[in-house]
Short mmCIF file of C-alpha atoms and ligand atoms in Angstrom, two decimals:
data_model
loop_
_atom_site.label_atom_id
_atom_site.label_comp_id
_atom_site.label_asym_id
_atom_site.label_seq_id
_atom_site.Cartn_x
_atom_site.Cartn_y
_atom_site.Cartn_z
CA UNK A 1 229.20 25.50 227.38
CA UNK A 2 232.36 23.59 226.61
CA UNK A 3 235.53 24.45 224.98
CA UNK A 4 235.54 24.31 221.23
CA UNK A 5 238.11 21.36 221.05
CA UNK A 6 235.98 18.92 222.97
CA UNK A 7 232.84 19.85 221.09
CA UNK A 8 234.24 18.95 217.88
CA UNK A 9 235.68 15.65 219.21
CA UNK A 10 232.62 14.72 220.35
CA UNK A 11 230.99 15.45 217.52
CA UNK A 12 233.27 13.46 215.67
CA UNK A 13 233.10 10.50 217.79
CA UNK A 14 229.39 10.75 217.71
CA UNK A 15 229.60 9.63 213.49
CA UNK A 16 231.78 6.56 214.58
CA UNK A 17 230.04 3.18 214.01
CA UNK A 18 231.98 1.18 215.70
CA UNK A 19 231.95 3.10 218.71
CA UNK A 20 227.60 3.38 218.35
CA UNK A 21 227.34 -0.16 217.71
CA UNK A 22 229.34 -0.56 221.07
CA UNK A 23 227.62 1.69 222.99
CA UNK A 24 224.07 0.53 222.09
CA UNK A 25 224.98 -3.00 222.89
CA UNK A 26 226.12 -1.60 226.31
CA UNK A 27 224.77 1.48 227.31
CA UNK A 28 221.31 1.03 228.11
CA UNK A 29 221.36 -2.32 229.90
CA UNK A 30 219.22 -2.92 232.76
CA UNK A 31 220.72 -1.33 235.98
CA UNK A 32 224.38 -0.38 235.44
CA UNK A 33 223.63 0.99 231.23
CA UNK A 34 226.29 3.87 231.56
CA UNK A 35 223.82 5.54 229.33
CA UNK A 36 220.73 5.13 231.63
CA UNK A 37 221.49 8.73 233.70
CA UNK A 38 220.78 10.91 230.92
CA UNK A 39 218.41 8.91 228.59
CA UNK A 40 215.16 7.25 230.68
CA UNK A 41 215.02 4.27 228.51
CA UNK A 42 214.72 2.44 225.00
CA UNK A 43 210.60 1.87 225.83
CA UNK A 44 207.31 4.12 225.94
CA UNK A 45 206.60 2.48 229.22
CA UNK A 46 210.08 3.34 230.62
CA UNK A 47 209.66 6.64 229.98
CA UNK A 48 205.96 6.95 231.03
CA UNK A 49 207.32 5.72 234.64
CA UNK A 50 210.48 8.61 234.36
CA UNK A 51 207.94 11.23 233.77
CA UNK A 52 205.33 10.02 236.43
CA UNK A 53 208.44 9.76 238.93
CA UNK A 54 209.22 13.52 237.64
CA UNK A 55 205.69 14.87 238.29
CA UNK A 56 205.20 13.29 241.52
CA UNK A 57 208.42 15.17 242.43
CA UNK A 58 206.52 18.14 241.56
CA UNK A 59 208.09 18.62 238.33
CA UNK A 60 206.59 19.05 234.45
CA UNK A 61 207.92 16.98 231.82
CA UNK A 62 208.24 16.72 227.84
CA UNK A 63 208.81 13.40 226.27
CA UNK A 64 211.36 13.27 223.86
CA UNK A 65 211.10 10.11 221.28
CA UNK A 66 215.15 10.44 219.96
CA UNK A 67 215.48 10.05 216.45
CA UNK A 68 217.13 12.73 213.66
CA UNK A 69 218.68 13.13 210.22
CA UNK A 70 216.90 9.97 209.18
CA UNK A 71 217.83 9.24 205.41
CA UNK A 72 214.44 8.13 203.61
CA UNK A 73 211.21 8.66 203.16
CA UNK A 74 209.82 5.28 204.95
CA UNK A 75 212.31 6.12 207.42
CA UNK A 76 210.81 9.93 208.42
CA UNK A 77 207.22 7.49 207.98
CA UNK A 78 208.02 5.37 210.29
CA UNK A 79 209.51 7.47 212.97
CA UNK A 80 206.14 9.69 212.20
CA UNK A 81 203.48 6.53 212.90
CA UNK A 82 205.78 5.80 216.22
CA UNK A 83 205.49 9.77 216.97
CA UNK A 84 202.03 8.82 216.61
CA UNK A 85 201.92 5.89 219.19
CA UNK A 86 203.53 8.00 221.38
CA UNK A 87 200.86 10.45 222.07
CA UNK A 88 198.47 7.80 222.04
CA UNK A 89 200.18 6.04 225.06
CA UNK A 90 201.09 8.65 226.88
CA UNK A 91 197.49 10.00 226.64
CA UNK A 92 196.46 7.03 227.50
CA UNK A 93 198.80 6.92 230.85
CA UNK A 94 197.51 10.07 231.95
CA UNK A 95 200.58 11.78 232.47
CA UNK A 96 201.07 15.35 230.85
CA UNK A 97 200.81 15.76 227.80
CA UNK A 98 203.53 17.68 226.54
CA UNK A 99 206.33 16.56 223.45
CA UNK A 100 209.36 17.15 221.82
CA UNK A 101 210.41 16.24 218.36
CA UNK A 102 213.00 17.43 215.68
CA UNK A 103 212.77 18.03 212.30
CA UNK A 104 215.03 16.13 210.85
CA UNK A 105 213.70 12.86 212.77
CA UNK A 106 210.28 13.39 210.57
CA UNK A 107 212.44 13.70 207.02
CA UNK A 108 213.86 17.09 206.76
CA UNK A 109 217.10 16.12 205.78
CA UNK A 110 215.36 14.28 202.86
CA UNK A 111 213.49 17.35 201.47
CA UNK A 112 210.80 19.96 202.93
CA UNK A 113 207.61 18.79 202.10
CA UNK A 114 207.98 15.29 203.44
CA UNK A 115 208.85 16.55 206.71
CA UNK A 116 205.87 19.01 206.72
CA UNK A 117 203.67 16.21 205.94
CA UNK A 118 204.82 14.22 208.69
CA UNK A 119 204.74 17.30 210.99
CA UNK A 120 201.32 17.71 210.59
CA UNK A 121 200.31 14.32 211.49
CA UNK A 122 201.57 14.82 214.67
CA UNK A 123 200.41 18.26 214.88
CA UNK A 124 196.90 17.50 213.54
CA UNK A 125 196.79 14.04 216.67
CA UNK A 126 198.59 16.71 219.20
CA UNK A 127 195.79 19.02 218.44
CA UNK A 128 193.03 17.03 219.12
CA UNK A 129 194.66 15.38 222.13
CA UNK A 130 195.81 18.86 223.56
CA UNK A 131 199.45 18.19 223.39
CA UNK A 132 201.48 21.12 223.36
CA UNK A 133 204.62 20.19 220.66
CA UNK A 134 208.13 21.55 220.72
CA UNK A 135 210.35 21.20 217.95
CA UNK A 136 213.38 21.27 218.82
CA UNK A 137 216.54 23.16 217.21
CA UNK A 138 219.15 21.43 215.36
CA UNK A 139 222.20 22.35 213.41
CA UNK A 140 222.51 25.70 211.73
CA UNK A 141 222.03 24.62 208.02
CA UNK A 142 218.32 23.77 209.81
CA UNK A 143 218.08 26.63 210.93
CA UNK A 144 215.88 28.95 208.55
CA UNK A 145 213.79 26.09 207.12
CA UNK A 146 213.00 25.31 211.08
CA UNK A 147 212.16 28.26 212.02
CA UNK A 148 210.36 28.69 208.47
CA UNK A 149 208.28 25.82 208.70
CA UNK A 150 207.18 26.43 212.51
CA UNK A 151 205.80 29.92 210.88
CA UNK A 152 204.29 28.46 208.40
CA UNK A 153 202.48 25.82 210.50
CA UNK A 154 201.82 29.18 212.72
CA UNK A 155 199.72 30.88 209.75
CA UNK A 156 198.13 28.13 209.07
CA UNK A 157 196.41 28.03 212.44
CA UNK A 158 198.35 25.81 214.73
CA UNK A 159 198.65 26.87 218.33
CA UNK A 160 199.85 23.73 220.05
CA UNK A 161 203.15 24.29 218.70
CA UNK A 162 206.80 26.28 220.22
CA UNK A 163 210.05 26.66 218.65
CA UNK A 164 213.69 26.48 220.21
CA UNK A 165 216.22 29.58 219.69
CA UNK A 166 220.31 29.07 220.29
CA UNK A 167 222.04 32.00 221.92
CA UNK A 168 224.88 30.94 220.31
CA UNK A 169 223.63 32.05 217.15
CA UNK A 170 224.16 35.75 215.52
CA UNK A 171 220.85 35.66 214.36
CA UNK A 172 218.66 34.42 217.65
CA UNK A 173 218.03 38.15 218.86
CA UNK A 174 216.13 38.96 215.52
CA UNK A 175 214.65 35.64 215.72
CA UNK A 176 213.20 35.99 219.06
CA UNK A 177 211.51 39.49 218.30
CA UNK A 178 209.98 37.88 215.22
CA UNK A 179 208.62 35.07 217.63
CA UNK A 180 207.44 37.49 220.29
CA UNK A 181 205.66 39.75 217.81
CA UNK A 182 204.01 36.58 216.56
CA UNK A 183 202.79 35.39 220.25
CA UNK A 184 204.81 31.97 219.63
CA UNK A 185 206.01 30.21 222.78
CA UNK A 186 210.06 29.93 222.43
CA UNK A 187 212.30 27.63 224.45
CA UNK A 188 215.76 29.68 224.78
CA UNK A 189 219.09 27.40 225.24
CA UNK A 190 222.72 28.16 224.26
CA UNK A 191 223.43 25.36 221.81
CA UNK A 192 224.35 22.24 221.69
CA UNK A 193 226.45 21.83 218.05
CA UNK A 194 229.34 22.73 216.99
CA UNK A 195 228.78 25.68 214.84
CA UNK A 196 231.15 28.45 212.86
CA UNK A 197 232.32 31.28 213.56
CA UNK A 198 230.25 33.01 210.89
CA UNK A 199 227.05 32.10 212.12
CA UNK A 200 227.90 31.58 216.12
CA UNK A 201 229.62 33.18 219.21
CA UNK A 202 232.48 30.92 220.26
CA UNK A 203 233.27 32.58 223.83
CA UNK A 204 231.66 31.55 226.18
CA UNK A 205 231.23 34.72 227.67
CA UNK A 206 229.37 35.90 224.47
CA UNK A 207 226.95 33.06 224.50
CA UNK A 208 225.91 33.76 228.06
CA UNK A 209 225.85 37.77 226.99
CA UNK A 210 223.44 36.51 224.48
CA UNK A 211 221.52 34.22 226.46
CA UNK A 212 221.00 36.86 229.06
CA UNK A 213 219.60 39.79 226.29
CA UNK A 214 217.05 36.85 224.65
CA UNK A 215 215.90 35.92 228.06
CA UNK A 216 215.34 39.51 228.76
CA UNK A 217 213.29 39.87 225.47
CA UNK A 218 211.47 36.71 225.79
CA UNK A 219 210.76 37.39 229.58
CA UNK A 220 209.58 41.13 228.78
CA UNK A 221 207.59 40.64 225.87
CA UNK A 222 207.26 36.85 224.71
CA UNK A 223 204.34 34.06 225.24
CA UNK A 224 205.44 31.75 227.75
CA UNK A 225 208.95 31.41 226.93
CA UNK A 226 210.67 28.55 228.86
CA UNK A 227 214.39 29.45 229.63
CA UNK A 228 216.17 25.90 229.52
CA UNK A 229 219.81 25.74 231.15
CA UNK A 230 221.48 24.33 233.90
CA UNK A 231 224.15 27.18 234.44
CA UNK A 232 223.80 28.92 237.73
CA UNK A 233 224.54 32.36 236.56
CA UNK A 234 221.97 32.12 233.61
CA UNK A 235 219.21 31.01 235.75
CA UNK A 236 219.66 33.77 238.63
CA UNK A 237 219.89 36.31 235.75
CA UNK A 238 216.32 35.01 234.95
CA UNK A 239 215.34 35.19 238.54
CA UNK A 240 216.66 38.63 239.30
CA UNK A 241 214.80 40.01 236.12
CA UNK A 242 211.54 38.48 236.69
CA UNK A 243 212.17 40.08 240.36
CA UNK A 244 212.73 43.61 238.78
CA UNK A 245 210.25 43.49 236.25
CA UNK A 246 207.49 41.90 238.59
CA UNK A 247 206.99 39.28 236.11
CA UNK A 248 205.21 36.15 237.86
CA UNK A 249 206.59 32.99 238.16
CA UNK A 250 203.83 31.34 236.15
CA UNK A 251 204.65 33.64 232.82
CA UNK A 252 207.75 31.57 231.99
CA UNK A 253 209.19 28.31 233.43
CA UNK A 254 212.93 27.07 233.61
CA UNK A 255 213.91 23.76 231.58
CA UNK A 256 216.81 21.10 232.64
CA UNK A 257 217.49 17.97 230.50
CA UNK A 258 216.83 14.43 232.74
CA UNK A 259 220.02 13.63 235.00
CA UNK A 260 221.55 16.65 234.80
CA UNK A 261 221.39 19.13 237.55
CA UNK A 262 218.99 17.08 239.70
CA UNK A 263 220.13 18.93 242.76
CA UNK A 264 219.01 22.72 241.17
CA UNK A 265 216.10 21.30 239.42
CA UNK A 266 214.43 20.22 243.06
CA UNK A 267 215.63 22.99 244.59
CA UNK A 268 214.12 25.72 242.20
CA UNK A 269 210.79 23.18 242.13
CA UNK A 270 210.94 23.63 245.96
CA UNK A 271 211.33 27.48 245.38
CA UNK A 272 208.12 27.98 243.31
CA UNK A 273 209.30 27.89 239.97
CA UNK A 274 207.91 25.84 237.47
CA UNK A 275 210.63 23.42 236.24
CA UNK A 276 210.06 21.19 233.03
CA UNK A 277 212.40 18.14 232.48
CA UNK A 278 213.02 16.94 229.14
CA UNK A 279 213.08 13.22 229.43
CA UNK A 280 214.88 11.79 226.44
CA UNK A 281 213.86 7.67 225.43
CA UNK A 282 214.00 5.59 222.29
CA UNK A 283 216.47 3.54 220.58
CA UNK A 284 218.39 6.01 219.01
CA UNK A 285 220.06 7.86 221.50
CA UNK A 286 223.46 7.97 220.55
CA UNK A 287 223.66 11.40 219.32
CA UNK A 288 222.19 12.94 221.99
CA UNK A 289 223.90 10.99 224.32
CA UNK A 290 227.37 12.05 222.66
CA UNK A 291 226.13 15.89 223.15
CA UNK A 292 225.82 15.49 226.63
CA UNK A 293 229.44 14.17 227.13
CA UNK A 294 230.61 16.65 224.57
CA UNK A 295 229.30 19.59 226.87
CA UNK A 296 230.73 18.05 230.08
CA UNK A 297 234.14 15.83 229.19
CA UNK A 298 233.67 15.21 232.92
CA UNK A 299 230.98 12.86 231.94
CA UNK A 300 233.24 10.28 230.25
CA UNK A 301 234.90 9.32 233.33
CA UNK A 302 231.21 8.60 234.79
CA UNK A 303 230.81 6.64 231.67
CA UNK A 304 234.04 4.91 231.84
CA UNK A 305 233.33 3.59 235.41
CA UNK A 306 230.26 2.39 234.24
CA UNK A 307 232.17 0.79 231.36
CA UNK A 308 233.78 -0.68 234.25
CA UNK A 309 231.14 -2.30 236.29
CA UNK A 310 230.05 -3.39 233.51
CA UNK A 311 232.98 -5.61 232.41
CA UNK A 312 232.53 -6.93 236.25
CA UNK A 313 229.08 -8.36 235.36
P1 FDA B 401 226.68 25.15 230.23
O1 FDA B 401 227.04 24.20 229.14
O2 FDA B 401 227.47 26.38 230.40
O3 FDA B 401 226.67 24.35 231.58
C1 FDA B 401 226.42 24.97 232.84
C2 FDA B 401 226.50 23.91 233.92
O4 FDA B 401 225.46 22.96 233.74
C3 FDA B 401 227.78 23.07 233.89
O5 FDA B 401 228.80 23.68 234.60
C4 FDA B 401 227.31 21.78 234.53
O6 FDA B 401 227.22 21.91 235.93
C5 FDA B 401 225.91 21.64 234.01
N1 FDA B 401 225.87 20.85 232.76
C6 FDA B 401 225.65 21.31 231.51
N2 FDA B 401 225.65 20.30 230.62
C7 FDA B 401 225.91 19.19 231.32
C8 FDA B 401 226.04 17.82 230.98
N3 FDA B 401 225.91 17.38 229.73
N4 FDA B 401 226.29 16.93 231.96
C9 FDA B 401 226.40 17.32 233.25
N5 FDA B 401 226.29 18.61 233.63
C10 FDA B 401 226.04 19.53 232.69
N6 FDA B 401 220.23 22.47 222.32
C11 FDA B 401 219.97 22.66 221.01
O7 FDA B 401 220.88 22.98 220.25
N7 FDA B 401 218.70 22.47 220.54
C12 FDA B 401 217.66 22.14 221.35
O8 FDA B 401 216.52 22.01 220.89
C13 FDA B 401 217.93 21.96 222.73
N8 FDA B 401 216.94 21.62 223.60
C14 FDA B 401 217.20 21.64 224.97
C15 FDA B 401 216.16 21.47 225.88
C16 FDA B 401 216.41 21.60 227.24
C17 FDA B 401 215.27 21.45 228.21
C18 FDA B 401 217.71 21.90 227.70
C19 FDA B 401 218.00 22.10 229.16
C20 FDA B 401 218.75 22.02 226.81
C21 FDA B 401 218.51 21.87 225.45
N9 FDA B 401 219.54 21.99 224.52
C22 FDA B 401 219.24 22.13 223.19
C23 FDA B 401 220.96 21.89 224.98
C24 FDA B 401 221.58 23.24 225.20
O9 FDA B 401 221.78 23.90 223.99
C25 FDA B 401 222.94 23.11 225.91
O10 FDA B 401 223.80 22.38 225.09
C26 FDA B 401 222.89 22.44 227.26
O11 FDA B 401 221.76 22.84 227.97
C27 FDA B 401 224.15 22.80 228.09
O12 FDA B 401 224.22 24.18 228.28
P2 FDA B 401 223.85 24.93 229.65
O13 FDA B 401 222.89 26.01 229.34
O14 FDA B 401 223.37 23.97 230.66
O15 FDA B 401 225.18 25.65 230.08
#
């Protein structure tokens, strides 16, 4: 987790035009894109290659097509048909079949009902492809109607489908019993937004409290739950209960982002544990890009000396 201060700047930085129109013209270029380490590429095919590379490592995957808080309704369509296209390819490359996708990306911030429309397309494809679909977890004002709509898709008969909890929210605890009486598969991270203090921890040391008494409910009595973090500490918690409770390696698996951690991701694969990387791809991945150097200010000098290469080309 990183301090407060460089969360927000990042997250301030991350609405600047100037800055996105520079990056995009920059950051994904072939070979030295300073953006390439933590996003697998602007194509399906690009990222159809990161994931086979992943698996033949002996790692899982989900495919992330980037995209949120689109502003219309042809926008959330056509992010939905490319959703769409999506599965298809990747069915069709026969690599695993397993996606990520946010709300907002499929209209959310536009109303409800548009964004459970386009929800369901996927859903309804994902079913009869046997996809399993995350949706990930977004700001907190998304929160509820997230979480909401997941249950509602629940009800109404959808198994194919997880949901993400933040242990830097108050609320996750309750949320995660809810999900665990339910049977639904939750991914547990800390949070990646800059959130107040009315609805979040900001300590870092409460976060990981947090993290550690969700994990323990999810481990003990969830479906499945995939614990996705890259801090050392969090992810030996998780090992040392599973050891205690003699809970099998195959009843939960541990989740890293692509190009972060690459070192503990291989070595936990080579330990036994199942390890998922999300692998990140599309156009739009400024914002997420921005969240990964917000968490790890470190990053911008990688980014800067890519910058500089760059300018040598
Ligand atoms: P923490 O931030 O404490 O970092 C621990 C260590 O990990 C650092 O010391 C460093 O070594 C390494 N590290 C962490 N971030 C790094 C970075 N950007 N670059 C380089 N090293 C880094 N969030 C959310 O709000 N909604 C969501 O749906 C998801 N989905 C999601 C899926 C998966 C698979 C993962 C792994 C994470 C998410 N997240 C997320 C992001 C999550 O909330 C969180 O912001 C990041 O995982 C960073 O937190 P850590 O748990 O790694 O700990």
């Amino acid at each position: 987790m990183l301090q407060a201060g460089s969360k927000t700047f990042f997250h301030l930085l991350a609405s600047n035009q100037t800055l996105k129109s520079f990056a995009s013209r920059y950051g994904m270029r072939s070979g030295s894109g300073f953006a390439r380490r933590f996003i697998a590429g602007e194509s399906v095919p690009e990222a159809i290659e990161a994931a086979r590379q992943l698996q033949a490592a002996g790692r899982s995957v989900t495919l992330d097509y980037l995209g949120e808080a689109v502003g219309t309704v042809a926008e959330a369509d056509a992010a939905t048909r490319a959703y769409l296209a999506v599965v298809e390819q990747i069915a069709a490359a026969g690599i695993e079949r397993n996606i990520s996708l946010k709300l907002t990306q499929l209209g959310l911030t536009i109303d409800r009902a548009t964004s459970v429309d386009n929800l369901r397309r996927i859903l309804d494809l994902a079913t009869a492809r046997q996809f399993f679909v995350r949706i990930d977890m977004e700001d907190s004002p998304y929160t509820a109607v997230t979480l909401d709509i997941f249950e509602t898709m629940w009800q109404q008969g959808y198994r194919n489908v997880g949901v993400v909890l933040q242990s830097y929210l108050r609320r996750s605890e309750a949320d995660a019993a809810r999900m665990n009486a339910l049977g639904a598969r939750v991914r547990l991270v800390k949070g990646a937004y800059k959130e107040p203090k009315e609805v979040a921890y900001q300590a870092k040391a409460d976060v990981n409290a947090a993290f550690v008494r969700i994990m323990h409910l999810l481990l003990a009595g969830g479906t499945y739950p995939a614990i996705a973090t890259h801090d050392p500490l969090m992810i030996d918690a998780t090992r040392a209960f599973a050891r205690e409770r003699g809970i099998d390696g195959a009843r939960f698996e541990l989740q890293m982002l692509y190009g972060i951690r690459r070192d503990l991701q291989q070595a936990l694969a080579r330990d036994g544990f199942r390890v998922r990387v999300y692998v990140p791809f599309g156009s739009e991945w400024f914002p997420y890009f921005m969240r990964r150097l917000g968490e790890r200010p470190a990053n911008v000098g990688f980014v800067i000396r890519g910058l500089v290469s760059e300018r040598g080309h």
